[in-house]
Every structure is written in structure tokens, then in C-alpha cells.
Amino acid sequence: MAYVAIESDERMDEGPEGLQFQSFLSTDARAATQGTTNASRGYISDGPAKSSGFWTLDYYQPYFDVDTKTVLRRCYTTLLPRSPSYLSAHLTPSADLYGPFWTLTTLIFALFVFSSLASSIAAYLSHPSDSSAAVLEYDFGLLSTAVGLVYAYGLGVPVLLWLALRYLGVGEWSVVEAISVWGYGQFVWIPVSLLCVIPVPIVRWVLVGIAFLFSGWFLTANVYPILATADAKPVRLIIILLAALHAGVALCFKILFFSYYVVKEVGPQDPLP
């Protein structure tokens, strides 16, 4: 049997590190293939498309991506009646849903807790000698009332208004901007709810009136310019309906949550017995 001696390449002894791969494509061909994807060359896609429907959580995630400092600034600027357009000055670069949701939720708990506190204060002042009157009692029926009233007004009204304006051909703002304006516009009711524990009826009416004027002015200043862009002039009359609805909500806040009186009233007599 004959054997043939074969000389080994020294590069094979160096292991995989010694191997070099070369491209036999021309320079122009290599340049043309750079920056192209598999899908553009007719192969399988590089990955699934990143588009989410409105029924998924990913669709709403950008509207909750906002820091606390921005939310607080958007809250207290609603108390500045001479501030410029809220949409362009404070809801830039984009409106959010995080702030309006927590503003409305905080208002619900503020109405519930401070209403219960006002009830206990009124009961204690009516019967100072009765120790049981000083016990703080919670009426959870008021909590469900606050949830329905606040969410219906803070979320339902702007959505319905947006749908109506879309039907009338007014598309100057988005539904997120509408909810954001309405949600932040209710911020003034939170400190007013705290101050309404004062057991003086006339003071409570003044506080509710101030909150009604501040929030009403804010909503009017931001909604009426949208209505004014409609070709049909009667569309502007919607602002009257919104003002009447806002007054009704303010009255509900006062009557449902802060109508607790001391048997012997403190301060001037209530103008509405």
C-alpha cells in the first residue's frame, strides 16, 4: 500500500483565529446590500410590525408616560385665569391621561373623606356633651355617588363632546386633549373640598362659587375657541349647555357632600334653607 505525504497548511495549526473570510462581491455590490432588511430583499420579515390597536394597553402607554413635575404644573396652572391657551402652552408636546385620571380619582376620595369629616364636625358641634357624636363615620353610599358623578362628568362629557364635534365636522382637537382639559379643570375642587369642612354654611357657598367660577372660566377659555372654528355658527351655543351642566355639577357637589349643618348654626344664616 502506498502512502502520500500531504503538507499541512500552517494556518490550520493556528486554529479558527487564523482563518480569514473574503467576499467575492464587488465594492458596488457590497455597498448596495448594506442598510437593507430581510423583508426588502424578499426574505422573511425582520420582526412583527409595532402597531397596536386601541383595545390594547400598548396603545395607551404613551399617554401615561409623564413625570410628576409635569402633572403638578398642569394642575396648578388651571388656577391661573390669565394664562395663555392651555392646549398650546401647557399640554405640549402632547396631552396625557395620567394626570386627568388621578385628578378625578383624588377628587372622588376628597369628596368622600372631607364630606364624612364635615358630617362628624357638625354632629360634634350639635351635641358637644355626647362623646359618640365625635366618632368619624363613613357613608360609603357617598363614595359610589362621587365615583359616578365625577367620572361621568370628567370622562363621559368630554368624550361625548368630542364625538358631537366630530359629527359636526369640527376636528380641531383630539379625544385625549378633551379628556385632559376636563380632567385638569376639576383640580380646583380638591382644595375646595378640604375647606368645605368649615361648619359655616355661607363660607361653603362662597367656596363652591369660587370653584365654579375658576373651573368654569378655564373650561370656557379652552372649549369656546374650538367651537368657534365650526362653520355653522349655532355650534357655538353648545357652550351655554356646557355652562348649565357645569353649574348643575357644582350644585350637586354642594348639596350631596357638604350640606351638613350644626343644630345651632355657626355664622350667618344659610341663604338657601
XYZ file of C-alpha atoms in Angstrom:
273
model
C 0.000 0.000 0.000
C 1.375 3.406 -0.982
C 1.154 6.436 1.233
C 1.226 10.028 0.015
C 2.607 12.686 2.294
C 0.500 15.853 2.391
C 1.935 19.051 3.721
C -0.401 20.773 6.178
C -1.088 24.437 5.903
C 0.470 26.341 8.764
C -2.701 28.444 9.070
C -4.684 25.340 10.045
C -2.447 24.877 13.038
C -3.314 28.367 14.239
C -6.923 27.361 14.871
C -10.061 29.244 13.813
C -8.346 32.529 14.557
C -6.090 32.082 11.616
C -8.904 31.693 9.106
C -9.910 34.691 7.050
C -13.089 35.038 5.034
C -13.196 37.123 1.930
C -16.125 38.492 -0.031
C -16.080 37.933 -3.758
C -18.663 40.670 -4.360
C -17.551 43.876 -5.942
C -17.381 47.087 -3.926
C -20.572 48.434 -5.516
C -22.465 45.235 -4.745
C -21.416 45.305 -1.084
C -22.460 48.931 -0.780
C -25.855 48.167 -2.268
C -26.558 45.407 0.252
C -25.653 47.498 3.299
C -28.638 49.019 5.128
C -31.196 46.714 3.549
C -33.514 44.486 5.546
C -34.578 40.917 5.014
C -38.086 41.990 4.104
C -36.831 44.394 1.419
C -34.813 41.612 -0.213
C -37.777 39.223 -0.347
C -36.845 37.087 2.655
C -38.655 36.647 5.959
C -39.528 39.776 7.881
C -37.090 41.136 10.468
C -39.866 41.243 13.082
C -43.562 41.904 13.659
C -44.987 45.329 12.932
C -45.147 47.526 16.025
C -48.690 48.780 15.595
C -51.191 48.369 18.417
C -54.950 48.667 18.319
C -56.886 50.919 20.674
C -58.067 47.849 22.589
C -54.514 47.042 23.762
C -52.579 48.529 26.663
C -49.638 49.408 24.416
C -51.848 51.888 22.571
C -52.470 53.930 25.738
C -48.988 53.641 27.237
C -47.633 56.885 25.667
C -50.482 58.858 27.269
C -49.382 57.733 30.744
C -45.686 58.422 30.165
C -45.464 61.718 32.043
C -43.473 62.749 35.113
C -44.930 64.047 38.375
C -43.481 67.530 37.937
C -45.306 67.993 34.648
C -48.591 66.740 36.132
C -48.351 69.142 39.081
C -47.555 72.054 36.764
C -50.539 71.214 34.585
C -52.715 71.091 37.703
C -51.883 74.418 39.299
C -51.801 76.325 36.016
C -55.549 75.691 35.745
C -55.903 78.157 38.636
C -54.332 80.971 36.605
C -57.211 82.592 34.704
C -54.922 84.862 32.704
C -52.676 82.078 31.442
C -52.496 81.616 27.637
C -54.197 78.801 25.791
C -53.864 75.713 27.945
C -53.597 73.367 24.979
C -50.678 75.141 23.340
C -48.925 76.427 26.458
C -49.215 73.573 28.948
C -50.278 70.413 27.102
C -47.192 70.407 24.892
C -45.671 68.348 23.404
C -48.719 66.119 23.926
C -51.695 65.717 26.234
C -51.763 62.904 28.773
C -54.342 60.738 30.524
C -52.339 60.021 33.679
C -52.876 63.454 35.230
C -56.611 63.735 34.475
C -57.271 60.221 35.788
C -55.543 60.829 39.106
C -57.018 64.323 39.420
C -60.532 62.921 39.121
C -59.730 59.958 41.384
C -58.249 62.250 44.040
C -61.345 64.443 43.824
C -63.556 61.409 44.448
C -61.728 60.488 47.634
C -61.536 64.142 48.697
C -65.307 64.495 48.408
C -65.877 61.258 50.300
C -63.376 61.799 53.123
C -63.965 65.503 53.727
C -67.724 65.075 53.485
C -67.547 62.421 56.199
C -65.327 64.724 58.254
C -67.744 67.628 57.817
C -70.595 65.380 58.978
C -68.691 64.389 62.121
C -67.780 68.013 62.885
C -71.407 69.084 62.524
C -72.565 66.232 64.768
C -69.992 67.094 67.431
C -70.826 70.796 67.438
C -74.524 69.959 67.666
C -74.019 67.730 70.717
C -70.711 68.624 72.396
C -71.535 66.618 75.502
C -72.184 63.421 73.537
C -68.876 61.589 73.065
C -70.345 59.289 70.436
C -71.005 62.280 68.178
C -67.263 62.798 67.745
C -66.797 59.400 66.091
C -65.907 59.675 62.423
C -68.414 57.672 60.399
C -68.167 56.963 56.677
C -71.162 56.786 54.375
C -69.993 54.530 51.564
C -73.095 55.414 49.619
C -71.498 58.823 49.110
C -68.411 57.117 47.700
C -70.378 55.399 44.959
C -72.198 58.668 44.264
C -68.897 60.511 43.954
C -67.483 57.857 41.618
C -70.483 58.019 39.302
C -70.770 61.811 39.306
C -67.090 62.686 38.914
C -66.204 60.075 36.309
C -69.380 60.713 34.328
C -68.642 64.431 34.192
C -64.857 64.290 33.951
C -64.630 61.465 31.408
C -68.055 60.982 29.847
C -68.804 64.623 28.993
C -65.550 65.333 27.091
C -65.871 62.092 25.128
C -69.466 62.891 24.164
C -68.493 66.451 23.280
C -65.663 65.202 21.091
C -67.983 62.776 19.306
C -70.540 65.533 18.745
C -67.936 67.903 17.344
C -66.587 65.205 15.068
C -70.101 64.633 13.777
C -70.470 68.377 13.174
C -67.172 68.489 11.294
C -65.077 70.157 14.000
C -61.797 68.285 14.357
C -59.529 70.834 15.985
C -58.672 68.662 18.986
C -58.357 65.002 19.877
C -60.324 62.997 22.424
C -57.208 62.821 24.631
C -56.954 66.614 24.644
C -60.643 66.888 25.531
C -60.299 64.492 28.478
C -57.097 66.200 29.571
C -58.712 69.657 29.632
C -61.769 68.403 31.530
C -59.764 66.322 33.968
C -57.245 69.005 34.888
C -60.059 71.570 35.009
C -61.546 69.825 38.066
C -58.393 70.262 40.130
C -59.749 73.341 41.928
C -62.431 71.212 43.607
C -59.818 69.276 45.606
C -58.666 72.141 47.870
C -62.237 73.474 47.994
C -63.415 70.091 49.309
C -60.897 70.398 52.118
C -62.008 73.918 53.012
C -65.677 72.937 52.961
C -65.266 71.114 56.268
C -65.639 74.569 57.823
C -69.067 74.374 59.529
C -70.230 77.789 58.291
C -72.861 77.480 55.541
C -72.199 80.843 53.895
C -68.471 80.081 53.716
C -69.184 76.790 51.961
C -71.393 78.511 49.397
C -68.686 81.094 48.723
C -66.072 78.385 48.285
C -68.283 76.406 45.907
C -68.988 79.595 43.955
C -65.274 80.342 43.635
C -64.550 76.804 42.423
C -67.417 77.045 39.953
C -66.084 80.317 38.531
C -62.463 79.161 38.289
C -63.218 75.814 36.686
C -65.978 77.262 34.513
C -63.733 80.031 33.209
C -60.987 77.534 32.483
C -63.277 75.233 30.501
C -64.866 78.110 28.604
C -61.488 79.625 27.677
C -60.329 76.315 26.198
C -63.544 74.932 24.699
C -65.085 78.011 23.096
C -62.165 78.596 20.666
C -62.721 75.043 19.416
C -66.432 75.675 18.936
C -65.689 78.944 17.157
C -63.847 77.099 14.384
C -67.087 75.448 13.230
C -68.593 76.743 10.000
C -72.073 76.617 11.494
C -72.469 79.484 13.949
C -75.109 77.719 16.117
C -72.417 75.251 17.214
C -71.110 77.980 19.500
C -74.308 77.765 21.531
C -73.076 74.433 22.907
C -71.054 76.482 25.389
C -74.346 77.529 27.064
C -75.321 73.884 27.532
C -71.890 73.116 28.966
C -72.124 76.078 31.361
C -75.533 74.913 32.612
C -74.202 71.377 33.063
C -71.176 72.691 34.950
C -73.416 74.725 37.259
C -75.509 71.630 37.931
C -72.432 69.602 38.867
C -71.228 72.358 41.216
C -74.643 72.424 42.876
C -74.564 68.637 43.257
C -71.173 68.843 44.951
C -72.541 71.319 47.500
C -75.868 69.634 48.217
C -74.764 65.996 48.175
C -71.487 66.303 50.055
C -71.471 69.495 52.116
C -74.985 70.085 53.389
C -74.281 69.096 56.975
C -75.402 71.778 59.395
C -74.957 72.283 63.073
C -78.219 72.339 65.030
C -77.234 75.791 66.212
C -75.684 77.258 63.076
C -72.344 78.966 63.315
C -72.068 82.275 61.456
C -74.644 83.921 59.145
C -77.776 82.057 58.197
C -77.731 79.864 55.093
C -79.263 81.817 52.145
C -80.908 78.592 50.895
C -82.712 76.941 53.835
